[in-house]
PDB file of C-alpha atoms in Angstrom:
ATOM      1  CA  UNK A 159      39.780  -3.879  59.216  1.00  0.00           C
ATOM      2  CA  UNK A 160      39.534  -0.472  57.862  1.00  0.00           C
ATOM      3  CA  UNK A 161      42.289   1.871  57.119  1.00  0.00           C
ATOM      4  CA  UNK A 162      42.001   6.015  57.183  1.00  0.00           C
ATOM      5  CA  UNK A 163      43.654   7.131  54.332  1.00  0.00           C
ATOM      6  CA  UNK A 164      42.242  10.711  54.810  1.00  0.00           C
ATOM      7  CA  UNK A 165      45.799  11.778  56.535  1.00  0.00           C
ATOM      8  CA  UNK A 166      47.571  10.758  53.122  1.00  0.00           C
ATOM      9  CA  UNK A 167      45.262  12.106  50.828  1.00  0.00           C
ATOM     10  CA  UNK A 168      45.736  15.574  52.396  1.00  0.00           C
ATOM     11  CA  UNK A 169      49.581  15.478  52.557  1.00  0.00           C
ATOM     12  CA  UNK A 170      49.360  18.574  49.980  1.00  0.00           C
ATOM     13  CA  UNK A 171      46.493  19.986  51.489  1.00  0.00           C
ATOM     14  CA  UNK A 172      48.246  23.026  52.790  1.00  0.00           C
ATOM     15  CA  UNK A 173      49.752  24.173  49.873  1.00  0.00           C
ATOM     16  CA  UNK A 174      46.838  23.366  47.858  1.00  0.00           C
ATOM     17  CA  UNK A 175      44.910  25.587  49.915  1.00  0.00           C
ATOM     18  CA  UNK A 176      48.154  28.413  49.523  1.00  0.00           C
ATOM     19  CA  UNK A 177      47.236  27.901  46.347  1.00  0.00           C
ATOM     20  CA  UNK A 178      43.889  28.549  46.235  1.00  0.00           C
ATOM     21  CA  UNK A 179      43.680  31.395  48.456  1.00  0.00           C
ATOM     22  CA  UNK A 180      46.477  33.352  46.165  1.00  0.00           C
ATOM     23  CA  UNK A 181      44.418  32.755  42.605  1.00  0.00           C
ATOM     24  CA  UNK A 182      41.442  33.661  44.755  1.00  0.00           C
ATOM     25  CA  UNK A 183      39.594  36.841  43.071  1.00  0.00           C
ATOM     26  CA  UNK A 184      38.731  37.665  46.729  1.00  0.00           C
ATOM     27  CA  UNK A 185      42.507  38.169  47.490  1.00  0.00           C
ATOM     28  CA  UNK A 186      42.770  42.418  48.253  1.00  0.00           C
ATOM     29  CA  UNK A 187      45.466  42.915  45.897  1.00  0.00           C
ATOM     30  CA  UNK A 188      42.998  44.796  43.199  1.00  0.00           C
ATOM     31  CA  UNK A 189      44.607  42.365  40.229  1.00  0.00           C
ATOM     32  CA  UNK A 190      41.009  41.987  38.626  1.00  0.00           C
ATOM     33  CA  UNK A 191      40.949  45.977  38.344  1.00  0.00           C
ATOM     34  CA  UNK A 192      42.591  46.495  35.483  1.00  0.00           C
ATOM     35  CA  UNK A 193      41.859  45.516  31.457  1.00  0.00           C
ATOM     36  CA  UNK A 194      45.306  45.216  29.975  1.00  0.00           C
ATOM     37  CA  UNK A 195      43.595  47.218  27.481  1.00  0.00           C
ATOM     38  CA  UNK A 196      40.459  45.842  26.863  1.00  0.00           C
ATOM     39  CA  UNK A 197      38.329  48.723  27.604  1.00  0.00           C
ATOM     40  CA  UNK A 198      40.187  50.771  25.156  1.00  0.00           C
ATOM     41  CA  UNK A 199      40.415  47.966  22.487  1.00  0.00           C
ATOM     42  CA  UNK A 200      36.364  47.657  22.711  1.00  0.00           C
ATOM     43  CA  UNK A 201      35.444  51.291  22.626  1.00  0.00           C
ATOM     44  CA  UNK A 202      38.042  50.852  19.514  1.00  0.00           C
ATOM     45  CA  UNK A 203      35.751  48.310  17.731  1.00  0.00           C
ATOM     46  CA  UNK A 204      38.769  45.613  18.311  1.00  0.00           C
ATOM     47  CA  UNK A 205      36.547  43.283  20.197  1.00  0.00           C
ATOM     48  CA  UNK A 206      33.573  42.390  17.673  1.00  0.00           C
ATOM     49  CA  UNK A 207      33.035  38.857  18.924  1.00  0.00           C
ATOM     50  CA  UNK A 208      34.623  36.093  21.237  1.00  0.00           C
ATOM     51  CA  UNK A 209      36.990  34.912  18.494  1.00  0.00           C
ATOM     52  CA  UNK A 210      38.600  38.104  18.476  1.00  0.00           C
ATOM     53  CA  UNK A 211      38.711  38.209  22.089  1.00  0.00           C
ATOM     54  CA  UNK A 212      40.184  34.809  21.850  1.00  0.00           C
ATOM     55  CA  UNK A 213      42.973  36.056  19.872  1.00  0.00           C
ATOM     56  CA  UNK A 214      43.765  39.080  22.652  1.00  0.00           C
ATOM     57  CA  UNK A 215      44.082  36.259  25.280  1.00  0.00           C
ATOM     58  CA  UNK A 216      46.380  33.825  23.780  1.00  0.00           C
ATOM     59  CA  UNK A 217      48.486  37.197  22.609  1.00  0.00           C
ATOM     60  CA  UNK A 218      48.359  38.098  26.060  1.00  0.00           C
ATOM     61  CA  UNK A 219      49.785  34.809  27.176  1.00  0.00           C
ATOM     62  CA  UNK A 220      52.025  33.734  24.386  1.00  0.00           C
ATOM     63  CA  UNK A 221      53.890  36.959  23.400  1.00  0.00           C
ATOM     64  CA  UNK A 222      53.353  38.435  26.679  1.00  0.00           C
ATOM     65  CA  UNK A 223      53.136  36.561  29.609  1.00  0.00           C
ATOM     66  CA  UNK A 224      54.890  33.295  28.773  1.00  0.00           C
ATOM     67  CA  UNK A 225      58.828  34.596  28.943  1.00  0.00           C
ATOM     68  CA  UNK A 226      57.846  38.190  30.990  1.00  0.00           C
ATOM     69  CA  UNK A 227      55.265  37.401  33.900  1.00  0.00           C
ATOM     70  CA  UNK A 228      55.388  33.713  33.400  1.00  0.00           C
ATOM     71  CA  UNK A 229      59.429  33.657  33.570  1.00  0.00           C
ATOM     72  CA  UNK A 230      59.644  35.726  36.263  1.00  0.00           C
ATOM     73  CA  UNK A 231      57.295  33.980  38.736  1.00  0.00           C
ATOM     74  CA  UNK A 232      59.530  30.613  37.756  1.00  0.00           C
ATOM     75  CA  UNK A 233      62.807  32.112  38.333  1.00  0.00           C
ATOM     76  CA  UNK A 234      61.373  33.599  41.646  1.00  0.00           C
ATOM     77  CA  UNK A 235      60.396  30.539  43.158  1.00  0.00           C
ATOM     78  CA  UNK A 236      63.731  28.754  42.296  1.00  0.00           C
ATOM     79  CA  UNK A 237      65.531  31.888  44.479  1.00  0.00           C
ATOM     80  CA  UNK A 238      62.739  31.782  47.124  1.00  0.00           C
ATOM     81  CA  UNK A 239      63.380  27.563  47.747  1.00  0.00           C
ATOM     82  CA  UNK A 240      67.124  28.880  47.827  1.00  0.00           C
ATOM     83  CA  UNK A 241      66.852  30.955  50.348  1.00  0.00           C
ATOM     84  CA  UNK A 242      68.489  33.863  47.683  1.00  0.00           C
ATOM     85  CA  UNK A 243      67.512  37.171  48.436  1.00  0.00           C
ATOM     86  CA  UNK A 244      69.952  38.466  46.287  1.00  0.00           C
ATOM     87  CA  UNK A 245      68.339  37.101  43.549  1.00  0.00           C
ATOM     88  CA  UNK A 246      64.766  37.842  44.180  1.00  0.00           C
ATOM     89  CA  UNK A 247      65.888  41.552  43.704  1.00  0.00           C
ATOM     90  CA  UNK A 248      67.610  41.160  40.990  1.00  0.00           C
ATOM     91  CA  UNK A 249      64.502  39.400  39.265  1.00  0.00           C
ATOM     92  CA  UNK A 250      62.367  42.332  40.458  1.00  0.00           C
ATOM     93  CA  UNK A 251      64.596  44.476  38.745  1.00  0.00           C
ATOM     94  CA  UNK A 252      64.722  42.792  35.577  1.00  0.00           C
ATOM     95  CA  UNK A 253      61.311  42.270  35.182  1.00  0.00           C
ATOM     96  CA  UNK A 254      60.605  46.633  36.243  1.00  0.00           C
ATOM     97  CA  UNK A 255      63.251  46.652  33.187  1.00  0.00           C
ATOM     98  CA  UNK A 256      60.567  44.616  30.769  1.00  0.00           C
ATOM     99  CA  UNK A 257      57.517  46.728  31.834  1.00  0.00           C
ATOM    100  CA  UNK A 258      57.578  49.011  28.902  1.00  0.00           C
ATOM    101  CA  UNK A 259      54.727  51.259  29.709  1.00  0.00           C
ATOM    102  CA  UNK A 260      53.472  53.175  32.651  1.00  0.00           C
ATOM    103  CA  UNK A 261      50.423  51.494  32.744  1.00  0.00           C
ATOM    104  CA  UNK A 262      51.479  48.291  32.590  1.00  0.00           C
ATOM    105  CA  UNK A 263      54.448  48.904  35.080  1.00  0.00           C
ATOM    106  CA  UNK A 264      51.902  50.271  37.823  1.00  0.00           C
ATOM    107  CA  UNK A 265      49.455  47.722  37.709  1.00  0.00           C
ATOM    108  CA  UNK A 266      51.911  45.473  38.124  1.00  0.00           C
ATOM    109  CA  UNK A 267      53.750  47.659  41.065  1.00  0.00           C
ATOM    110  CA  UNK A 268      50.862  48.490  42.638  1.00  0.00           C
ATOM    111  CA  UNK A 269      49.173  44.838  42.921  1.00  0.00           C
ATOM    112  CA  UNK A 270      52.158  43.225  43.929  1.00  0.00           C
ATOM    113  CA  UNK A 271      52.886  45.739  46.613  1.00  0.00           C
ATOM    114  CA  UNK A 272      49.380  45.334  48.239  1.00  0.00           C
ATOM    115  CA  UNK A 273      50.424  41.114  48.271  1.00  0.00           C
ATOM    116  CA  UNK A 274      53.507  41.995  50.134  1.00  0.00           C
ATOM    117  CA  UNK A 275      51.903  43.606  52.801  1.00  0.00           C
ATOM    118  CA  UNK A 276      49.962  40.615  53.157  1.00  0.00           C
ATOM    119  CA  UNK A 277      52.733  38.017  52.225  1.00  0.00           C
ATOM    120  CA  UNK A 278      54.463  37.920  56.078  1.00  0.00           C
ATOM    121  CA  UNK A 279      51.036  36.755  57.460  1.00  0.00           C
ATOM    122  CA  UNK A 280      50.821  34.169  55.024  1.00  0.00           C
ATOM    123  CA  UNK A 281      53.912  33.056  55.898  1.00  0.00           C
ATOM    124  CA  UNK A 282      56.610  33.084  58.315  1.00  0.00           C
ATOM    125  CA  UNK A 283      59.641  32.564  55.992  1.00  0.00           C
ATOM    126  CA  UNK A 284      62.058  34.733  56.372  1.00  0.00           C
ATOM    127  CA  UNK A 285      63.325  35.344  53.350  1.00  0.00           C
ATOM    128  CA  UNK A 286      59.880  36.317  51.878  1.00  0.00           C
ATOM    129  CA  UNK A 287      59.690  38.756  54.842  1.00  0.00           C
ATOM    130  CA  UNK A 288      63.351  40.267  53.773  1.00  0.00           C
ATOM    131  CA  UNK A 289      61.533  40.398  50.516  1.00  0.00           C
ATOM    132  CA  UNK A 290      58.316  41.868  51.136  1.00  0.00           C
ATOM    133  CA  UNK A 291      60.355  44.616  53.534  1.00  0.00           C
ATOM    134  CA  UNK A 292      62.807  45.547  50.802  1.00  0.00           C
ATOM    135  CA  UNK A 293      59.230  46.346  48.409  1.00  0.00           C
ATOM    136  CA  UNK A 294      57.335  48.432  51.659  1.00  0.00           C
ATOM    137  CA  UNK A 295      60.698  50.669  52.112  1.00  0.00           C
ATOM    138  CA  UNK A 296      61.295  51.149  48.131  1.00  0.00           C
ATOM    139  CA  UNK A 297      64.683  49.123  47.512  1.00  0.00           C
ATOM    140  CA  UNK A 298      62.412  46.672  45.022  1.00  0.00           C
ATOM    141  CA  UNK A 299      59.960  47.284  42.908  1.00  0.00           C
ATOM    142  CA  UNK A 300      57.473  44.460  44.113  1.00  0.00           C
ATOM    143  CA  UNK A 301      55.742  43.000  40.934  1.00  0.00           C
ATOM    144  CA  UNK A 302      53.112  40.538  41.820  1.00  0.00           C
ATOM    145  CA  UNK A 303      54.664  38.116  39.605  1.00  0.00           C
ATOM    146  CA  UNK A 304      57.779  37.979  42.022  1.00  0.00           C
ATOM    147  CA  UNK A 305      55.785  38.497  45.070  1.00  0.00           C
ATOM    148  CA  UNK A 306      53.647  36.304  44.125  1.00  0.00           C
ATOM    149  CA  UNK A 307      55.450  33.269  43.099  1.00  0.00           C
ATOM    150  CA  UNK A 308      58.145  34.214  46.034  1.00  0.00           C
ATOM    151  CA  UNK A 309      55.100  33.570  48.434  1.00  0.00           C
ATOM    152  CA  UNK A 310      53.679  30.181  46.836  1.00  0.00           C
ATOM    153  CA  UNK A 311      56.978  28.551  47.279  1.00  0.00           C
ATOM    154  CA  UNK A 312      57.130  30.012  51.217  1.00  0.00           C
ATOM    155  CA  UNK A 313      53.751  28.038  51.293  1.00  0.00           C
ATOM    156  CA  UNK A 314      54.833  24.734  49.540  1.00  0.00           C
ATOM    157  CA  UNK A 315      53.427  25.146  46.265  1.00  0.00           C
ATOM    158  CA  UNK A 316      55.279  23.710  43.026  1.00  0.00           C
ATOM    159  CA  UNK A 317      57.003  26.041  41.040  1.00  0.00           C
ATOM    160  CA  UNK A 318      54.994  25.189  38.231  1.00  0.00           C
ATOM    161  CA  UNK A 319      51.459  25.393  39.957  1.00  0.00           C
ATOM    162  CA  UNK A 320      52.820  29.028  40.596  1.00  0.00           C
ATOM    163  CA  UNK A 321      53.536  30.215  36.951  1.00  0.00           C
ATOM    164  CA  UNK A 322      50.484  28.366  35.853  1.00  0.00           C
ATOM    165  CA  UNK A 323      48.418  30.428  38.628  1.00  0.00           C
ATOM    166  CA  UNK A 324      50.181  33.436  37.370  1.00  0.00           C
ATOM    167  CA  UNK A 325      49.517  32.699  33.707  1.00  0.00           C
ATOM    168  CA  UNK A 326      45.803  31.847  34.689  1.00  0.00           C
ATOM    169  CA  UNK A 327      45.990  35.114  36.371  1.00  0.00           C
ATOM    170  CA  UNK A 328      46.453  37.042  33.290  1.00  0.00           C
ATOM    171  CA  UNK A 329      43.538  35.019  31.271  1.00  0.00           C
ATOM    172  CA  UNK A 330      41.251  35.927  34.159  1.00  0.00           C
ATOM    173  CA  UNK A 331      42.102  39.605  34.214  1.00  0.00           C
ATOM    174  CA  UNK A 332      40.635  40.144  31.017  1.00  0.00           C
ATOM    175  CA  UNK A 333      38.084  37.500  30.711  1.00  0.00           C
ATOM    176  CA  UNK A 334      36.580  39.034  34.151  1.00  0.00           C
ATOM    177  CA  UNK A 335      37.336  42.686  32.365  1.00  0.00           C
ATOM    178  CA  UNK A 336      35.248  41.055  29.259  1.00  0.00           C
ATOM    179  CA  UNK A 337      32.172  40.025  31.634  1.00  0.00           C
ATOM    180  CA  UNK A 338      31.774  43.674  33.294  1.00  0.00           C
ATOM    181  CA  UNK A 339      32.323  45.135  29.999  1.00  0.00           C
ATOM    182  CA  UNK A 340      29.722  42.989  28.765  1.00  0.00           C
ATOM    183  CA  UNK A 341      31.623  41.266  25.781  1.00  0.00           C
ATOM    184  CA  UNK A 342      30.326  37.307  26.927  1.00  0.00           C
ATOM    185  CA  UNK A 343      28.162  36.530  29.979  1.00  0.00           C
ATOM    186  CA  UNK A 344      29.952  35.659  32.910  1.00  0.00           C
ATOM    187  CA  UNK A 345      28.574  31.973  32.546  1.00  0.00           C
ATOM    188  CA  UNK A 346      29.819  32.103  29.430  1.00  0.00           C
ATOM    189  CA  UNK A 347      33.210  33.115  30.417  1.00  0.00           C
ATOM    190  CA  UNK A 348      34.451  30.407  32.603  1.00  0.00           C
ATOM    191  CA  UNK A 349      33.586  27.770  29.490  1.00  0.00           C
ATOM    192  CA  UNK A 350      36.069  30.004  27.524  1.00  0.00           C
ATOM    193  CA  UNK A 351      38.511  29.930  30.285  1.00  0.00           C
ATOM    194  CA  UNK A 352      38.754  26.311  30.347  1.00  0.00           C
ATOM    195  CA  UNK A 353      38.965  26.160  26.642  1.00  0.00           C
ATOM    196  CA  UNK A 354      42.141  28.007  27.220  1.00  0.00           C
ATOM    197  CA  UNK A 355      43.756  25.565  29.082  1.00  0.00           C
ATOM    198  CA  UNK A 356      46.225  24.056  26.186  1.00  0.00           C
ATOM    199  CA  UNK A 357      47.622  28.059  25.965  1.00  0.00           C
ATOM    200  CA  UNK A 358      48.265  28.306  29.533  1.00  0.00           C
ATOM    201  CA  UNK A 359      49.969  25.172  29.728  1.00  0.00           C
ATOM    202  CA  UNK A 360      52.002  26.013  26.314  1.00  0.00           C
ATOM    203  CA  UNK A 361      52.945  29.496  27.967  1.00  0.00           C
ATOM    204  CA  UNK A 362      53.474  28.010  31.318  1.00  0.00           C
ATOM    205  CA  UNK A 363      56.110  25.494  29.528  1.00  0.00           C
ATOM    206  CA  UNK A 364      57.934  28.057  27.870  1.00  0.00           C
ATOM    207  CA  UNK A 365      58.415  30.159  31.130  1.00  0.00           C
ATOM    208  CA  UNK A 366      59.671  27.428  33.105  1.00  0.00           C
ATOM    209  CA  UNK A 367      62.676  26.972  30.695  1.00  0.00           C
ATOM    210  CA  UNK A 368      62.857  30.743  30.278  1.00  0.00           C
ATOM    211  CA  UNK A 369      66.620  32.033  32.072  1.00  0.00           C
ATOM    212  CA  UNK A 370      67.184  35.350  33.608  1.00  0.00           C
ATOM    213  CA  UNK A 371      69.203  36.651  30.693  1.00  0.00           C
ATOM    214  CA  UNK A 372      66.292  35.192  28.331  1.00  0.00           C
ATOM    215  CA  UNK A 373      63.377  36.823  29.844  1.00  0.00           C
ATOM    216  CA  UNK A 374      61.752  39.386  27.051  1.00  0.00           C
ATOM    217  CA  UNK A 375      59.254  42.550  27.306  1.00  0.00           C
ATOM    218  CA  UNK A 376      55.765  42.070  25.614  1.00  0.00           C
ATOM    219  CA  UNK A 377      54.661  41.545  22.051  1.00  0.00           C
ATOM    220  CA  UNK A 378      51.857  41.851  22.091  1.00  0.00           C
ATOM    221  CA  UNK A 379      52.017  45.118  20.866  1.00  0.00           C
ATOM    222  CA  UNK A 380      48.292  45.736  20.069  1.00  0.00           C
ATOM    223  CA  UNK A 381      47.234  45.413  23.650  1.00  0.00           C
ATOM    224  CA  UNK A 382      50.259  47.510  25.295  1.00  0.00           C
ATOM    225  CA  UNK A 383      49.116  50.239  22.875  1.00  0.00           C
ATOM    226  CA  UNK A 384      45.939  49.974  23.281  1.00  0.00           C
ATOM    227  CA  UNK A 385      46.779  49.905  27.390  1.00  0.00           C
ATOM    228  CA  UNK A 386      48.922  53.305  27.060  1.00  0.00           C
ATOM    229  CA  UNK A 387      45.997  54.647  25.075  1.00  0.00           C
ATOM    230  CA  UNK A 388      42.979  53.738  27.995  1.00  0.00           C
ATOM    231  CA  UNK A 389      45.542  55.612  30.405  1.00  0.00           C
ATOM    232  CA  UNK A 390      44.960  59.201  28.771  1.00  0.00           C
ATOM    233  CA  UNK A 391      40.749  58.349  27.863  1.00  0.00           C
ATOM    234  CA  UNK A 392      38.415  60.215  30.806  1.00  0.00           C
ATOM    235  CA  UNK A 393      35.510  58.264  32.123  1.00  0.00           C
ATOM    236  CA  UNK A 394      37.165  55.001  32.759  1.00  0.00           C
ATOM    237  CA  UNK A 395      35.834  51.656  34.010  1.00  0.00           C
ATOM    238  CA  UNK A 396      39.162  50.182  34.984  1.00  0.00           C
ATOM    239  CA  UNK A 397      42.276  51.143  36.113  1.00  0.00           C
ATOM    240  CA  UNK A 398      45.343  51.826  34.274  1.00  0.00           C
TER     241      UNK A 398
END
């Protein structure tokens, strides 16, 4: 006698597949539009060879993303499973606070506003759709960190499969900036996106233990620079 075990082995199929379609580059949001400074660093000379470019992801990730981005997508997923409003707000706010630049504030305002439009289709909670109406009429800022990791736990994702997608996020923004600025080939690039995969988990760790109170602006002070700089240059590839 034979037993189907294919009903078991997809009990997390539906969040896994949240999952998926929210880290999907085919997601409208326009995430994978902007450099974080990249463009500006290369024109620069910054970027000589993949070691260097190495060194701007794992800066982006450990003095940027880990107790910002990283923090706030945590902390936003523990409110969202709590049914806390309130508190989803007040993480928006904090984390506007922490966006130090313009550039890096509307990316960040501007791609997580495009998932809230989206987010009430994806799911029916209705705290999430309290959410994503207090971004569409301006009473939060809507950073797609929040948005984001406010939507994966609506789906039934893990809190921390939602700050590792939105850590991953940030190593894909600028590898897939690094590819069409023709740094590494993009074959090249998704063998140095798994090599990050101890830094992700490292930042990932340090955001999920990473309080309100404790959350920090970026370090990494060579990129935002370099990202206020590519906001004034004229004949842009990326957004700013």
């Amino acid at each position: 006698m034979t037993h189907d075990t294919t009903s078991g082995a997809l009990a997390d199929g539906p969040a896994l597949l949240a999952l998926m379609q929210l880290s999907d580059t085919a997601l409208p949001i326009g995430r994978h539009a902007h450099a974080l400074g990249l463009e500006r660093l290369l024109r620069d000379g910054r970027v000589p060879d993949e070691r260097r470019l190495r060194q701007i992801v794992v800066s982006a990730l450990m003095q940027g993303g880990a107790r910002c981005d990283g923090a706030a997508a945590s902390l936003a997923h523990q409110a969202l499973t709590s049914g806390d409003e309130a508190r989803l707000l007040a993480i928006d706010a904090r984390l506007d606070c922490l966006k130090l630049t313009d550039a890096a504030q509307a990316a960040s305002r501007r791609c997580g506003r495009r998932l809230a439009v989206l987010a009430p289709s994806l799911s029916r909670d209705a705290v999430l759709a309290d959410y994503a109406g207090a971004i569409a009429t301006g009473r939060s800022p809507g950073h797609l960190a929040v948005i984001s990791a406010a939507t994966s736990a609506a789906c039934g994702v893990s809190r921390p499969a939602a700050v590792l997608m939105e850590l991953r996020g940030i190593a894909t923004m600028i590898l897939s900036a690094a590819v069409r600025l023709d740094i590494l080939p993009a074959a090249a690039s998704q063998a140095v996106l798994a090599g990050f995969a101890p830094e992700i988990l490292a930042a990932s760790r340090i955001a999920l233990a990473t309080a309100l109170d404790e959350m920090e602006c970026s370090a990494a002070a060579v990129i935002e620079t370099a990202a206020m700089r590519h906001a004034r240059d004229h004949g842009r590839l990326f957004a700013t």
